[in-house]
Coordinates of C-alpha atoms and ligand atoms in Angstrom, one line a residue:
M1 CA 0.2 0.3 -0.1
P2 CA 2.0 3.3 -1.5
D3 CA 2.3 5.9 1.8
S4 CA 0.7 8.7 1.7
I5 CA 1.8 11.9 0.3
S6 CA 4.3 14.4 2.1
P7 CA 4.4 18.0 1.5
K8 CA 8.3 17.6 -0.4
H9 CA 6.7 14.8 -2.6
Y10 CA 3.5 17.2 -3.1
E11 CA 5.1 19.8 -4.6
A12 CA 7.1 17.7 -6.4
I13 CA 3.6 17.1 -8.5
R14 CA 2.8 20.8 -7.9
E15 CA 6.0 22.0 -10.3
L16 CA 5.5 19.2 -12.6
V17 CA 2.1 19.7 -13.6
H18 CA 2.4 23.7 -13.6
R19 CA 5.5 23.0 -15.5
R20 CA 3.9 20.3 -17.9
A21 CA 0.3 21.4 -17.9
G22 CA 0.1 25.2 -16.7
I23 CA -2.2 23.9 -14.2
A24 CA -1.5 25.8 -10.8
L25 CA -2.4 22.8 -8.7
G26 CA -3.5 24.9 -4.7
E27 CA -2.6 24.0 -1.4
S28 CA -5.5 22.3 -0.7
K29 CA -6.1 20.3 -3.4
Q30 CA -3.3 17.7 -1.6
A31 CA -6.2 15.2 -0.4
L32 CA -7.8 15.1 -4.0
V33 CA -4.4 14.5 -5.3
Q34 CA -3.6 11.6 -3.4
A35 CA -6.2 10.0 -4.0
R36 CA -6.3 9.9 -7.7
L37 CA -2.7 9.5 -7.5
T38 CA -2.4 6.3 -4.6
K39 CA -5.6 4.2 -7.2
R40 CA -2.0 4.9 -10.0
L41 CA 0.5 3.7 -7.9
R42 CA -1.8 0.8 -7.0
T43 CA -2.2 0.3 -10.6
L44 CA 1.9 -0.2 -11.4
D45 CA 2.3 -1.2 -8.4
L46 CA 4.9 1.2 -6.5
P47 CA 5.4 1.3 -3.3
S48 CA 6.0 4.3 -2.9
Y49 CA 5.7 8.7 -4.1
E50 CA 10.0 8.3 -3.9
A51 CA 9.0 6.2 -6.4
Y52 CA 6.6 7.2 -8.6
L53 CA 8.6 10.7 -8.8
D54 CA 11.3 8.3 -9.8
L55 CA 9.4 7.0 -12.8
L56 CA 9.0 10.5 -13.1
S57 CA 11.5 11.5 -14.3
G58 CA 13.5 8.5 -15.7
P59 CA 13.1 7.6 -19.5
G60 CA 9.2 6.2 -19.2
A61 CA 8.4 9.7 -18.1
D62 CA 6.5 11.2 -20.9
D63 CA 4.3 8.1 -20.6
E64 CA 3.6 8.5 -16.8
I65 CA 2.9 12.0 -17.5
V66 CA -0.2 11.5 -19.6
H67 CA -1.5 9.0 -17.2
L68 CA -0.7 11.6 -14.6
L69 CA -2.9 14.7 -15.9
D70 CA -5.0 12.0 -16.6
A71 CA -5.5 11.2 -12.7
I72 CA -5.4 14.6 -11.4
S73 CA -7.7 17.2 -14.1
T74 CA -11.0 17.7 -13.1
N75 CA -13.7 17.4 -15.8
F76 CA -17.4 17.6 -15.2
T77 CA -19.0 18.0 -18.1
S78 CA -22.3 19.0 -19.0
F79 CA -24.8 19.0 -22.3
F80 CA -26.1 22.3 -22.8
R81 CA -24.1 24.0 -20.0
E82 CA -23.7 27.6 -19.6
G83 CA -27.0 27.8 -22.3
R84 CA -26.8 31.1 -23.1
H85 CA -23.7 30.7 -25.2
F86 CA -25.6 28.3 -27.3
E87 CA -27.8 30.6 -27.6
L88 CA -25.6 33.4 -29.5
L89 CA -23.9 30.4 -30.6
T90 CA -27.1 29.9 -33.0
E91 CA -27.3 33.6 -33.5
I92 CA -23.9 33.5 -35.0
V93 CA -24.0 31.0 -37.5
R94 CA -27.2 32.7 -38.3
E95 CA -25.2 35.5 -39.3
A96 CA -22.7 33.5 -40.7
A97 CA -24.9 31.7 -43.1
R98 CA -26.1 35.5 -44.3
A99 CA -22.9 36.8 -44.8
G100 CA -23.1 34.0 -47.6
H101 CA -20.5 31.8 -45.6
R102 CA -20.6 27.8 -46.5
K103 CA -17.7 27.3 -44.1
F104 CA -17.7 27.2 -40.7
R105 CA -15.3 26.3 -38.2
L106 CA -14.8 25.9 -34.2
W107 CA -12.5 24.5 -32.3
C108 CA -13.5 23.3 -28.6
A109 CA -9.4 23.4 -26.2
A110 CA -10.6 21.4 -23.4
A111 CA -13.5 18.7 -24.7
A112 CA -13.1 16.8 -21.6
T113 CA -15.1 13.2 -21.9
G114 CA -17.8 15.4 -24.7
E115 CA -20.5 16.7 -24.1
E116 CA -19.7 20.3 -25.2
P117 CA -18.5 19.6 -28.5
Y118 CA -21.7 17.5 -29.4
T119 CA -23.8 20.8 -27.5
L120 CA -21.9 22.4 -30.9
S121 CA -22.4 20.1 -33.2
M122 CA -26.0 19.7 -32.7
V123 CA -26.1 23.7 -32.0
C124 CA -24.5 24.0 -34.9
Q125 CA -26.1 22.2 -37.2
E126 CA -29.9 23.0 -36.5
A127 CA -28.5 26.6 -37.1
A128 CA -27.5 26.2 -40.6
Q129 CA -30.2 24.2 -41.9
G130 CA -31.8 25.2 -44.4
T131 CA -28.8 28.0 -45.6
H132 CA -26.0 26.9 -48.1
L133 CA -23.2 26.9 -44.6
D134 CA -22.5 22.9 -45.5
D135 CA -19.0 22.4 -44.6
I136 CA -19.2 22.7 -40.8
R137 CA -16.5 21.3 -38.7
I138 CA -15.6 20.8 -35.3
L139 CA -11.8 20.0 -33.9
A140 CA -12.2 18.5 -29.8
T141 CA -9.1 18.6 -27.9
D142 CA -8.3 17.7 -24.2
I143 CA -5.0 16.9 -22.6
S144 CA -7.0 13.6 -21.0
T145 CA -6.6 11.0 -23.2
R146 CA -8.9 9.8 -20.7
A147 CA -11.9 11.7 -20.9
L148 CA -10.5 11.6 -25.5
D149 CA -11.4 7.6 -25.3
K150 CA -14.9 8.7 -24.0
C151 CA -15.5 11.8 -26.4
R152 CA -14.7 9.5 -29.5
E153 CA -16.7 6.3 -27.7
G154 CA -19.3 9.2 -27.6
V155 CA -22.0 7.1 -25.7
Y156 CA -23.6 9.0 -22.4
E157 CA -25.5 7.2 -20.1
T158 CA -29.3 8.1 -20.7
S159 CA -29.1 10.8 -17.4
R160 CA -26.9 13.1 -18.9
L161 CA -28.8 13.6 -21.9
D162 CA -31.3 15.5 -19.5
S163 CA -30.3 19.2 -20.2
V164 CA -30.3 18.1 -23.5
P165 CA -33.7 18.9 -25.1
E166 CA -36.1 15.4 -26.6
D167 CA -36.7 17.0 -30.3
M168 CA -32.8 17.0 -30.1
R169 CA -32.4 13.8 -29.1
K170 CA -34.7 12.4 -31.0
R171 CA -33.2 13.8 -34.1
W172 CA -29.6 13.5 -33.2
W173 CA -29.0 10.2 -30.4
D174 CA -29.8 6.2 -31.1
K175 CA -31.3 4.8 -27.7
V176 CA -28.7 1.6 -27.2
P177 CA -28.5 -0.1 -24.0
E178 CA -26.1 2.2 -21.9
G179 CA -27.7 5.2 -22.9
W180 CA -27.4 7.1 -25.5
S181 CA -24.6 6.8 -28.4
A182 CA -24.3 10.0 -31.0
K183 CA -25.9 9.0 -35.0
P184 CA -23.4 9.1 -37.8
S185 CA -24.7 12.7 -38.8
L186 CA -23.2 14.1 -35.5
R187 CA -20.3 12.5 -35.0
A188 CA -19.5 13.6 -39.2
P189 CA -18.2 17.5 -38.3
L190 CA -16.9 16.3 -35.3
S191 CA -12.8 14.7 -34.7
F192 CA -10.7 14.9 -31.8
A193 CA -7.0 15.1 -31.3
R194 CA -5.0 15.1 -27.8
M195 CA -3.2 19.1 -27.3
N196 CA -2.0 20.5 -24.2
L197 CA -2.6 24.0 -24.0
A198 CA 0.2 25.2 -22.0
E199 CA 2.7 24.1 -25.2
V200 CA 3.2 26.9 -27.9
P201 CA 2.5 27.4 -30.3
Y202 CA -0.3 25.4 -31.0
S203 CA -0.4 23.0 -33.9
M204 CA -2.9 23.8 -35.6
K205 CA -3.5 26.3 -38.5
G206 CA -6.9 28.4 -38.1
P207 CA -8.1 30.3 -38.8
F208 CA -11.5 29.6 -37.2
D209 CA -15.0 31.6 -36.5
V210 CA -15.0 30.1 -33.5
I211 CA -13.2 28.8 -30.2
F212 CA -14.7 27.3 -26.8
C213 CA -12.5 27.1 -24.5
R214 CA -14.5 27.1 -21.4
N215 CA -13.2 26.3 -17.7
V216 CA -10.2 25.4 -18.3
M217 CA -8.7 28.5 -17.8
I218 CA -9.3 28.7 -13.9
Y219 CA -6.8 26.4 -13.1
F220 CA -4.4 28.1 -15.1
D221 CA -2.0 30.9 -13.8
K222 CA -2.4 34.7 -15.6
E223 CA 1.0 33.6 -17.7
G224 CA -0.8 30.3 -18.6
R225 CA -3.8 32.3 -19.8
G226 CA -1.8 35.0 -21.5
R227 CA -0.6 32.0 -23.4
F228 CA -3.7 30.7 -24.0
V229 CA -4.8 34.2 -25.9
K230 CA -2.4 34.9 -27.4
E231 CA -2.4 32.3 -28.9
A232 CA -6.5 32.3 -29.8
H233 CA -6.2 35.6 -31.3
R234 CA -3.3 33.8 -33.6
L235 CA -5.6 31.1 -34.8
L236 CA -9.3 33.4 -35.1
R237 CA -9.8 35.0 -38.5
P238 CA -10.6 38.5 -37.7
R239 CA -14.0 39.2 -35.8
G240 CA -14.2 35.6 -35.2
W241 CA -15.2 35.0 -31.4
L242 CA -13.5 33.6 -28.3
F243 CA -16.3 31.6 -25.4
V244 CA -14.8 31.2 -22.1
G245 CA -16.5 29.8 -18.8
S246 CA -18.4 32.5 -17.3
S247 CA -16.8 32.1 -14.0
E248 CA -14.0 33.5 -15.6
S249 CA -12.1 36.2 -16.7
L250 CA -9.6 37.0 -19.8
A251 CA -8.5 40.4 -17.3
G252 CA -5.3 42.0 -18.2
V253 CA -4.6 39.5 -20.6
A254 CA -7.1 40.2 -23.3
D255 CA -4.9 41.8 -25.5
G256 CA -6.6 41.9 -29.4
F257 CA -9.6 41.9 -28.2
Q258 CA -13.0 43.5 -27.0
T259 CA -14.7 42.4 -24.5
E260 CA -18.9 41.3 -25.9
H261 CA -20.8 39.7 -23.5
P262 CA -19.5 38.2 -20.1
S263 CA -17.1 35.5 -21.2
V264 CA -17.4 36.2 -24.4
Y265 CA -15.0 38.0 -26.5
R266 CA -14.3 38.9 -30.1
R267 CA -10.8 39.3 -31.9
E268 CA -10.5 43.0 -32.7
A269 CA -9.7 43.2 -36.9
P270 CA -6.3 43.6 -37.7
Ligands
SAM301 C1 -13.4 21.3 -16.3 S1 -13.1 20.7 -17.5 C2 -14.3 21.3 -18.6 C3 -14.8 21.1 -19.6 C4 -15.8 21.7 -21.1 N1 -15.0 22.4 -21.5 C5 -16.7 22.6 -20.1 O1 -17.1 23.4 -19.9 O2 -17.5 21.5 -19.5 C6 -11.7 20.7 -17.7 C7 -10.6 20.3 -18.7 O3 -9.1 20.3 -19.2 C8 -8.6 20.3 -19.8 N2 -7.5 20.6 -19.4 C9 -6.7 20.7 -18.4 N3 -5.2 21.2 -17.9 C10 -5.3 21.6 -19.5 C11 -4.2 21.3 -20.1 N4 -3.3 22.4 -20.0 N5 -4.5 21.5 -22.0 C12 -5.8 21.1 -22.4 N6 -6.6 20.6 -21.9 C13 -6.2 20.9 -20.0 C14 -8.9 18.9 -18.9 O4 -8.7 17.3 -19.0 C15 -10.5 18.7 -19.1 O5 -11.1 17.8 -19.4

């Protein structure tokens, strides 16, 4: 049975997680981190945190860091979370269609287990219905491989879909013994990839019409938020939209953006 995590070992893990993922773990998170990592130590059959830290600084470190980040990241999410954002997105897609656009590109930068990108797919496709905007693509990324596996599977327990309106559930989801499975038409615009927001520059080209990066920057310090916002600015088309979580703020790091609504920013024209 692994021993409990000492302040020295917790500090070493905190430093590593901050350096590799930009995540600032507070001191109050020690018990949570210990609970999550104890399972990982058991799986690896390691006797102590000392041994775990040796592994994290040895030749297999890069592989194990993926597991470490999986274990400590909080993937809480839901369909239609912060619903006002999706009403605004409907307007943005309709406006793009009215302006004669056929393509619409979104990036969901902290997709967690997929509820957010599948919501984006439902909302954008419904908003574009009956228009010439027929080329929608949504890139969904996350640092957690465990969360991305769930995204790709696209199957959720029945209760998870309680927040999806019934007509949408019928149109976009198939009933399966495990709950609901995303129909091929709902999956079609989506692609999934692992990506660490702390590692700049980002590899994709853009330009995106819309970026959703919600409820992940709360874990970043000001420097990490600034790094992300600079990259988002580079990857958005002029006048493109950036959505963040409603409890998040870009105060002091939002150069080149104007605030359109609380937690909704728009890239200034160059
Ligand atoms: C609380 S969930 C938010 C999910 C969704 N955006 C929402 O608002 O419902 C935070 C997600 O951010 C991911 N994450 C944390 N640090 C990250 C990083 N450095 N790069 C990419 N994703 C990260 C976690 O794995 C987790 O899935």
